Coordinates of C-alpha atoms and ligand atoms in Angstrom, one line a residue:
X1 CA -90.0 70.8 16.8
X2 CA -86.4 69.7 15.3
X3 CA -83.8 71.5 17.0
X4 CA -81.1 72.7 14.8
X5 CA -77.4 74.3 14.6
X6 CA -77.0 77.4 13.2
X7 CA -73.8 78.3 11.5
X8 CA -73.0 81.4 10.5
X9 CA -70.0 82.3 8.3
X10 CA -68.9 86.0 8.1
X11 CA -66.5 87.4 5.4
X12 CA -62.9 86.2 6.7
X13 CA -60.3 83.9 4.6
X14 CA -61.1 81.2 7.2
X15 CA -64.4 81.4 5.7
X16 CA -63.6 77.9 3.4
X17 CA -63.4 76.0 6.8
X18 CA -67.0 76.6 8.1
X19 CA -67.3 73.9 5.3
X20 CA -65.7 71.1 7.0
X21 CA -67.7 72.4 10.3
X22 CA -71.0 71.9 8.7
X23 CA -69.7 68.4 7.5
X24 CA -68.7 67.9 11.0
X25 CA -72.4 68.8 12.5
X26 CA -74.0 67.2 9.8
X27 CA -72.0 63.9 10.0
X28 CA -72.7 63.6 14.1
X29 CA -76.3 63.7 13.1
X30 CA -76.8 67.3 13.7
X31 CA -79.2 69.5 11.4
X32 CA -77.5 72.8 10.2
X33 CA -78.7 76.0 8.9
X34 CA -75.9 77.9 7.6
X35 CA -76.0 81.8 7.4
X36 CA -74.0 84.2 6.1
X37 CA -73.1 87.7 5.8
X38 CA -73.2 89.2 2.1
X39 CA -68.9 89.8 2.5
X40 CA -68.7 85.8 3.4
X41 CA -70.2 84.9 0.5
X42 CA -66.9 86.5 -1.3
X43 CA -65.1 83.9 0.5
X44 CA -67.4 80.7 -0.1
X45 CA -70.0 80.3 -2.2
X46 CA -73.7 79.9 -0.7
X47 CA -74.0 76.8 -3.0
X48 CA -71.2 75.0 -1.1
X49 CA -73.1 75.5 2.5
X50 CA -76.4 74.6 0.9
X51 CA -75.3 71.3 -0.9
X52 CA -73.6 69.8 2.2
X53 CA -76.7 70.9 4.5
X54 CA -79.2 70.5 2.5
X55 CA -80.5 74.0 3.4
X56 CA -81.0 77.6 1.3
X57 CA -78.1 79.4 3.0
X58 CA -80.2 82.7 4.8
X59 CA -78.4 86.1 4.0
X60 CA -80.6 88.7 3.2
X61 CA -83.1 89.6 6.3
X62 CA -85.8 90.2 4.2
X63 CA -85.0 86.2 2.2
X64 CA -87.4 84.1 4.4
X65 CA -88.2 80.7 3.0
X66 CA -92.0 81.2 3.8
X67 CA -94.1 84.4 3.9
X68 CA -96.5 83.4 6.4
X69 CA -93.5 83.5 8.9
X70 CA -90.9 85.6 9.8
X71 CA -87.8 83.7 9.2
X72 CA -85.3 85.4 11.9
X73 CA -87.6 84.8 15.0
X74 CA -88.8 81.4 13.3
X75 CA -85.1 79.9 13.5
X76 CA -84.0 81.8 16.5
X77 CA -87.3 79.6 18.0
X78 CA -86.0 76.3 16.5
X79 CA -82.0 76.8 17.5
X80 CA -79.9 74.6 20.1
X81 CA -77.0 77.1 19.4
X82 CA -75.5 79.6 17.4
X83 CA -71.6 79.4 15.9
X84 CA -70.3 81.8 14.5
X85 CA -67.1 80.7 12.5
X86 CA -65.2 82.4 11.3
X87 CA -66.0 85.6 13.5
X88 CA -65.1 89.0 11.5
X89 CA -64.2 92.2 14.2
X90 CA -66.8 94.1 12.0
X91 CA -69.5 91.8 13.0
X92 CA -67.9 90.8 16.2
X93 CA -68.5 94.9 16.7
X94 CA -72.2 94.9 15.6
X95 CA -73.1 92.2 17.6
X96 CA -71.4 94.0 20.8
X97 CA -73.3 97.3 19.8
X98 CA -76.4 95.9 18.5
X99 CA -76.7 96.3 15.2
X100 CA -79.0 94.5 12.5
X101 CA -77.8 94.7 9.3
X102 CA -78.2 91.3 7.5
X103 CA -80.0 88.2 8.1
X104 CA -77.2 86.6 11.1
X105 CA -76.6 90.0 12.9
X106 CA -80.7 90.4 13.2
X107 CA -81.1 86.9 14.1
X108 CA -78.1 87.7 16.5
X109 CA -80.7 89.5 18.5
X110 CA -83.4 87.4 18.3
X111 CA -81.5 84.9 19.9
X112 CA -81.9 83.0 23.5
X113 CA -79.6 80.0 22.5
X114 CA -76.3 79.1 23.3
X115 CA -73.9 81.5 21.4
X116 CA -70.2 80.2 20.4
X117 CA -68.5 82.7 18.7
X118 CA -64.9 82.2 16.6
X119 CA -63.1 85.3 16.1
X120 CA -60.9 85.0 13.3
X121 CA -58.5 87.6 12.1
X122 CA -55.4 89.6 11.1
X123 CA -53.1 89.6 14.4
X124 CA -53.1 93.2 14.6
X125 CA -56.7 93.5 14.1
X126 CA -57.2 91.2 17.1
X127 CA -55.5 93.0 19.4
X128 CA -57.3 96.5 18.3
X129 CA -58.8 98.3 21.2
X130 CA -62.7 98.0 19.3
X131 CA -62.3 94.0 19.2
X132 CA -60.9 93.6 22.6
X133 CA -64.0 96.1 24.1
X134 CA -66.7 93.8 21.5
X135 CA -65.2 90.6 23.1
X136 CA -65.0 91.8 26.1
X137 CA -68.6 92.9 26.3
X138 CA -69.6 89.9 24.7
X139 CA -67.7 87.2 27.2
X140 CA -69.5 89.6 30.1
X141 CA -72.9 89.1 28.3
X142 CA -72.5 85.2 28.2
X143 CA -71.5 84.4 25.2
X144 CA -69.1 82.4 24.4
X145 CA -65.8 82.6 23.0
X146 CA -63.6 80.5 21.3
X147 CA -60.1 81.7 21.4
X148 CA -58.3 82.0 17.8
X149 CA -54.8 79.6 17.3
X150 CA -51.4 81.2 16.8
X151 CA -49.9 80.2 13.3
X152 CA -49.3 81.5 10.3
X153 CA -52.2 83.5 8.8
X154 CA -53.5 84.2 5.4
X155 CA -51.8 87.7 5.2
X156 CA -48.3 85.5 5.9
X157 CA -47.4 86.9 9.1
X158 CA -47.2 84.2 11.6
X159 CA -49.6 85.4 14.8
X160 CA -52.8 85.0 17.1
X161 CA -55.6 85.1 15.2
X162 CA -55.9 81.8 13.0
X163 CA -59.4 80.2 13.3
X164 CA -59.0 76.8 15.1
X165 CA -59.5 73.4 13.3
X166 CA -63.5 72.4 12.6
X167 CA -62.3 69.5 15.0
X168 CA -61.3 71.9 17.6
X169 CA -64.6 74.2 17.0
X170 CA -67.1 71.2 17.1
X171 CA -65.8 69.6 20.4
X172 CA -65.7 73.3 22.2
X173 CA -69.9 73.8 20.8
X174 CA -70.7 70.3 22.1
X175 CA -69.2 71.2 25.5
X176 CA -71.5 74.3 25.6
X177 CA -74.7 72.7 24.2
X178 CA -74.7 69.0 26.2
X179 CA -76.8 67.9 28.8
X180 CA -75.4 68.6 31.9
X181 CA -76.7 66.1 33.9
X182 CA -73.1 65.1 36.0
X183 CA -72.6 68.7 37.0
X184 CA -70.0 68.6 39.7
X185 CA -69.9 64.9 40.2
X186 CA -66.0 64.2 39.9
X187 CA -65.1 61.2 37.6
X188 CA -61.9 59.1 37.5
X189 CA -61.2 57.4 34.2
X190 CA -58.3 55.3 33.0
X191 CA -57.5 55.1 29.9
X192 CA -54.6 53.7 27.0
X193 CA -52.3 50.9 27.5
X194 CA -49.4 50.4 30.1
X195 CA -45.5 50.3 29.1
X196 CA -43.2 47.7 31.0
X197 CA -39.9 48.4 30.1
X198 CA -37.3 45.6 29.1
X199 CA -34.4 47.6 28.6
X200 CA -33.8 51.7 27.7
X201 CA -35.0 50.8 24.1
X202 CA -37.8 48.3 24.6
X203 CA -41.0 47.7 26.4
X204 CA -43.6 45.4 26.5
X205 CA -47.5 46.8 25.9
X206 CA -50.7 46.1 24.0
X207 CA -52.6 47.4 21.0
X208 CA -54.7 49.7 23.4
X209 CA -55.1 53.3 21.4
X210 CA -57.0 55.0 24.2
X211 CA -60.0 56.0 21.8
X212 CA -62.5 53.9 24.4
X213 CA -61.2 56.0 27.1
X214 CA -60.5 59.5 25.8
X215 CA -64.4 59.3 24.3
X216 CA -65.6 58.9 28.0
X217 CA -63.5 61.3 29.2
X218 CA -64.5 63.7 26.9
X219 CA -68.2 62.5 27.2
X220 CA -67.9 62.9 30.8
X221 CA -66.8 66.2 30.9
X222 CA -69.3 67.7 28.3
X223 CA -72.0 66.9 30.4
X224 CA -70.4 68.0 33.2
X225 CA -68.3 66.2 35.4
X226 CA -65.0 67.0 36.4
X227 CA -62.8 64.5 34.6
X228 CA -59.3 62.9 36.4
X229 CA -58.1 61.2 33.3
X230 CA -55.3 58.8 33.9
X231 CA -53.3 57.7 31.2
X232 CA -51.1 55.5 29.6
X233 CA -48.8 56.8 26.3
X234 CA -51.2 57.5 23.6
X235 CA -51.0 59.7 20.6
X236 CA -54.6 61.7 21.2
X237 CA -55.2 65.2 22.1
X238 CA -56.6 65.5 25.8
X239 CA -60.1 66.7 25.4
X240 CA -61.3 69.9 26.7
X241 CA -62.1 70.5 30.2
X242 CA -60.2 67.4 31.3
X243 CA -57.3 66.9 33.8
X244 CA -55.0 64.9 32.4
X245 CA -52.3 62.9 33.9
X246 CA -50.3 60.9 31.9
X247 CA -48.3 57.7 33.0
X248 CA -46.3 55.0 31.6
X249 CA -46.1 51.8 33.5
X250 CA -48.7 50.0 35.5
X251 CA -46.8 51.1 39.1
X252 CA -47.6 54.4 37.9
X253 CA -50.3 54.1 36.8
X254 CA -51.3 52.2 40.2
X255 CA -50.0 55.5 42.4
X256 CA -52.0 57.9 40.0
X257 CA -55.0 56.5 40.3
X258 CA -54.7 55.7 44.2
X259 CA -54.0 59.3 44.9
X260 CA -57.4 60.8 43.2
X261 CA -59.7 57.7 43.6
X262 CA -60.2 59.2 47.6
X263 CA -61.8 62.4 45.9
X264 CA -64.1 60.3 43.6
X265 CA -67.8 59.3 43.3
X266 CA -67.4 57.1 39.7
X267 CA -64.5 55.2 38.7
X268 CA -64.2 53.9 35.1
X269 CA -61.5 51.8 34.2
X270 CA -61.0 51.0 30.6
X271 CA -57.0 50.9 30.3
X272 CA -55.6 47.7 29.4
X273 CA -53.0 47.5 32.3
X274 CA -50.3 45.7 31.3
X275 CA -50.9 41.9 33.7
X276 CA -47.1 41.4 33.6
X277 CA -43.1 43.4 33.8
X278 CA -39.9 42.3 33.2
X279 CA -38.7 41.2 36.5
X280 CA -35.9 43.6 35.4
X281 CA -35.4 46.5 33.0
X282 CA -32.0 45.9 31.9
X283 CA -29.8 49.2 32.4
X284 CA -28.5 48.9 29.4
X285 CA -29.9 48.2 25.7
X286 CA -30.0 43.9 25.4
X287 CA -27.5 43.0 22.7
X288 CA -28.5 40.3 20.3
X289 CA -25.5 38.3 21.1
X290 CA -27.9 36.8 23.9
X291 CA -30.0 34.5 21.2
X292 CA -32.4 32.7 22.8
X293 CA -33.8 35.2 25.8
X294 CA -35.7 34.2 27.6
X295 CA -38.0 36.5 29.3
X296 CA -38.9 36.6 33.2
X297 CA -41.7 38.3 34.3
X298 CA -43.3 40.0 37.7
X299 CA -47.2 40.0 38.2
X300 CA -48.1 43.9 37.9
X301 CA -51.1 44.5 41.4
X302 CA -54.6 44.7 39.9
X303 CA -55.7 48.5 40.4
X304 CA -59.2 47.6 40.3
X305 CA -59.1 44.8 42.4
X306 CA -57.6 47.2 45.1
X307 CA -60.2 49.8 43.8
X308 CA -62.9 47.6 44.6
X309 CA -61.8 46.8 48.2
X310 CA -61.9 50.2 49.3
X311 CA -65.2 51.3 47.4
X312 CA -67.2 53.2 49.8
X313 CA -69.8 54.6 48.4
X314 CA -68.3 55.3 44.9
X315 CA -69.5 53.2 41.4
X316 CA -66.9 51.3 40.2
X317 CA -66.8 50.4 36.2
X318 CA -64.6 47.9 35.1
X319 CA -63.8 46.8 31.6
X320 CA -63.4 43.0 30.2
X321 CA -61.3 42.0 27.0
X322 CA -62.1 38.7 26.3
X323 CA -62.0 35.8 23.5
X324 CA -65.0 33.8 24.0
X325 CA -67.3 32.9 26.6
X326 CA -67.7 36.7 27.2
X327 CA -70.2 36.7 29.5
X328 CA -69.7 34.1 32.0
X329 CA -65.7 35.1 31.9
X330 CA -67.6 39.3 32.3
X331 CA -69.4 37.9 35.9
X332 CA -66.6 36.6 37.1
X333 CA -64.1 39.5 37.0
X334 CA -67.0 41.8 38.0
X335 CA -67.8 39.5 40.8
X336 CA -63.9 39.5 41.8
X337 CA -63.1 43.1 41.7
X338 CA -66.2 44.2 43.1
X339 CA -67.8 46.4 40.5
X340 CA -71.1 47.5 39.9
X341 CA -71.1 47.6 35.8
X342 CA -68.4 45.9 33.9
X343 CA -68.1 46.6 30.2
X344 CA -67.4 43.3 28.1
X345 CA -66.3 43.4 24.4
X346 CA -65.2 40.4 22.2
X347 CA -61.6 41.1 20.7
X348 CA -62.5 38.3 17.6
X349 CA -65.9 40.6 17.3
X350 CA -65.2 42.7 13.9
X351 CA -65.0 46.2 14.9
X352 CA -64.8 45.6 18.7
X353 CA -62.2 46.4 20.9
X354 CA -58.3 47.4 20.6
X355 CA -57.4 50.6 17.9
X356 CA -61.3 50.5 16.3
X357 CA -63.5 53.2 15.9
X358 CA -66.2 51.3 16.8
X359 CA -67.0 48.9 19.9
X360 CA -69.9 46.3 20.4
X361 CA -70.0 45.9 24.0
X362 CA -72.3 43.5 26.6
X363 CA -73.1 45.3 30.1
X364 CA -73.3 43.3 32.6
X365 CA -74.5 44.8 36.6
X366 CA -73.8 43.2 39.9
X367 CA -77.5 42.2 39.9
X368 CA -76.3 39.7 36.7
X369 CA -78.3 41.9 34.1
X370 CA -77.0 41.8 31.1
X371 CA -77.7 43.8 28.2
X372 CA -76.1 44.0 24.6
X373 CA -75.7 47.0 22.9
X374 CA -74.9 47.1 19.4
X375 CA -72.0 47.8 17.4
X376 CA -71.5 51.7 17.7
X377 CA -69.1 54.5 17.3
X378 CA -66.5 54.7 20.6
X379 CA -67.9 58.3 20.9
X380 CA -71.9 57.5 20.7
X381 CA -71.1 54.3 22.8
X382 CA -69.6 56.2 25.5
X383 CA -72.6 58.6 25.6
X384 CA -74.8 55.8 26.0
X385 CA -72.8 54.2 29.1
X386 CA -72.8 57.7 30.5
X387 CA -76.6 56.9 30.6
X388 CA -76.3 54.4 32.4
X389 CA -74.0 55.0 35.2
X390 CA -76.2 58.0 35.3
X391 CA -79.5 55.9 36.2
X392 CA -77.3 54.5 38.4
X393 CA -76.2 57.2 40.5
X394 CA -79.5 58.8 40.9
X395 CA -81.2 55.6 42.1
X396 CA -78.1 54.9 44.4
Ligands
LIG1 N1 -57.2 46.0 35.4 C1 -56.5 46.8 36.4 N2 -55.2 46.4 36.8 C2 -54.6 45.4 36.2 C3 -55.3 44.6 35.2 C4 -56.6 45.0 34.8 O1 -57.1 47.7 36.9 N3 -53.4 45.1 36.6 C5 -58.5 46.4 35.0 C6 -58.7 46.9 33.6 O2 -58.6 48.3 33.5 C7 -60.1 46.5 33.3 C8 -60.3 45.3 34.1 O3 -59.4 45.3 35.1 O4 -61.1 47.5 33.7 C9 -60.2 44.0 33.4 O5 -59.1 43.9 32.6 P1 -58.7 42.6 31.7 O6 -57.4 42.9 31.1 O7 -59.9 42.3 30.8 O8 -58.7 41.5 32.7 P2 -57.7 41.0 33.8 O9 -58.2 41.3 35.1 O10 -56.3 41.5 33.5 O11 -57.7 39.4 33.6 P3 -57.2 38.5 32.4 O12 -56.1 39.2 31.8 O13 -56.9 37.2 33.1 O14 -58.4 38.4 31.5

């Protein structure tokens, strides 16, 4: 039986952004019912939600596509969660009392899924006494609850109650709905490029955006795991559930990881660690006067070389950047540092490597298997190595 999303849309002004959440579900492969309340469909036409999922939007409770079934208890049976978003106070307030007045608030009960709900409102309403007890009764009842942003709201006071970005709403459901098959298992993970300052202005560093790194992070931690993520100056949000500890230079980023590998059962390296410093930051900025620098550098220590010295019991993960000869250049630095899995990519691959969305990766273990994977989204690639070092854990 297909598993689906439910989305249901209640009659708030954020109502117009449950449109770029269905986009979002629908886009990441997952199948979305959308239903709504007769006052959302004020706010956003049924037509809107239907077209983009390719579903009859359910409002009415007596509406059910086929007669031989009834349609609340058949799609509370077929549901891997429920999001409500926006989240009215008036329905927030049935579903806290039980009421069942329309198709979602009937299904509401009918429900042993998952349930993410996103209160959206007025500031003032927020704060009321009757949302506070509904949310309150609902977070004790295991539901949960995605708090609203502070910002300016549709009435044009500026408060608490803005309904966060579909971004936002579709990272917090997947963190509620994932496998959780690394509960508990604490996770190190590197991430971004180094910074090796030449003088107060300037630095050397690479092209590394982070993406390969925050995706595992984030995988990591929706299925489970409690994320250290180390990092290097990069311009993306931490993701949810994730400690994050940000660095600049290598020698930080050496100490960082140092002090929490001793806590940590996997280890998974993808920054691009700057090999190389200025053998001195000039105190002051270099004046072009000096044509012609020339440039001395220091070797920067190889954290996962050191990693891999002291590596206990604990998998280590390394990555490998190369141009050509992939493999054979893959063995060797996973045969040098120690690791059990290292993660090779091609940077003259299209669509590999450094500031792409996508990555086409070999993995290659310390028993010399190698298997290549094909070109994939950062985020659905890091899932998939998550598989792996899972299989790997459990047999170790
Ligand atoms: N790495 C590290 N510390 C360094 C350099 C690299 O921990 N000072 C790690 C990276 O995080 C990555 C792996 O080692 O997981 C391989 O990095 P890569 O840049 O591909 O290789 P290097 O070891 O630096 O070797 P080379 O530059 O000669 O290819």
């Amino acid at each position: 039986m297909e598993k689906i999303i439910i989305l249901g849309i209640t009659g708030g002004i954020a109502a117009y952004k449950a449109a770029g959440l269905a986009r979002l579900f629908i886009r990441n492969k997952y199948p979305v019912q959308a239903v709504m309340t007769p006052a959302a469909t004020r706010f956003i036409t049924p037509l809107t939600l239907q077209t983009l999922t390719g579903r009859r939007v359910l409002i009415d409770v007596f509406d059910g596509e086929r007669p031989d079934k009834v349609a609340h208890i058949d799609l509370a049976a077929r549901a891997e969660a429920l999001v409500v978003a926006p989240a009215t106070g008036n329905t927030l307030g049935k579903f806290a009392a039980g009421i069942a007045d329309n198709f979602l608030t009937t299904l509401f009960m009918a429900l042993q899924c998952p349930v993410v709900l996103v209160p959206a409102m007025n500031e003032r309403m927020y704060d009321s006494a009757a949302v506070q007890e509904s949310l309150r009764l609902l977070r004790s009842r295991g539901y949960h609850l995605m708090e609203p942003g502070a910002g300016e709201l549709a009435c044009g006071i500026a408060g608490r109650g803005r309904m966060p970005e579909p971004d936002a709403i579709y990272t917090f459901v997947r963190h509620k709905i994932g496998k959780k098959d690394f509960s508990g298992i604490p996770v190190l993970v590197t991430a971004g490029p180094t910074r090796e300052p030449l003088d107060p202005a300037r630095f050397l560093s690479n092209a590394s955006t982070g993406l390969m790194g925050y995706s595992l992070a984030r995988a990591f931690a929706e299925r489970g795991a409690k994320v250290i993520l180390i990092s290097g100056p990069v311009s993306l949000p931490p993701p949810l559930g994730v400690k994050l500890v940000p660095v600049v230079t290598a020698a930080e980023m050496y100490r960082a990881v140092l002090e929490y590998y001793p806590g940590c059962r996997v280890v998974v390296k993808t920054a691009a660690v700057a090999d190389f410093r200025p053998s001195m930051a000039a105190p002051e900025k270099i004046k072009k006067e000096q044509a012609g620098l020339t440039l001395s550098l220091a070797p920067n220590r190889d954290i996962l070389k050191k990693l891999g010295e002291e590596k206990g019991d604990r998998l280590l993960i390394g990555f490998a950047a190369e141009t050509g000869q992939l493999v054979e250049k893959a063995k060797r630095k996973l045969a040098q540092k120690n690791l059990d899995l290292i993660v090779a990519n091609d940077l003259t691959v299209p669509g590999a490597g450094f500031a792409s969305p996508t990555n086409q990766v070999t993995l290659i273990d310390a028993a010399g298997r190698v298997e290549e994977l094909p070109l994939m989204e950062k985020e659905a690639l890091a899932h998939r190595l998550l598989d792996r070092i899972r299989e790997r854990l459990t047999r170790g």
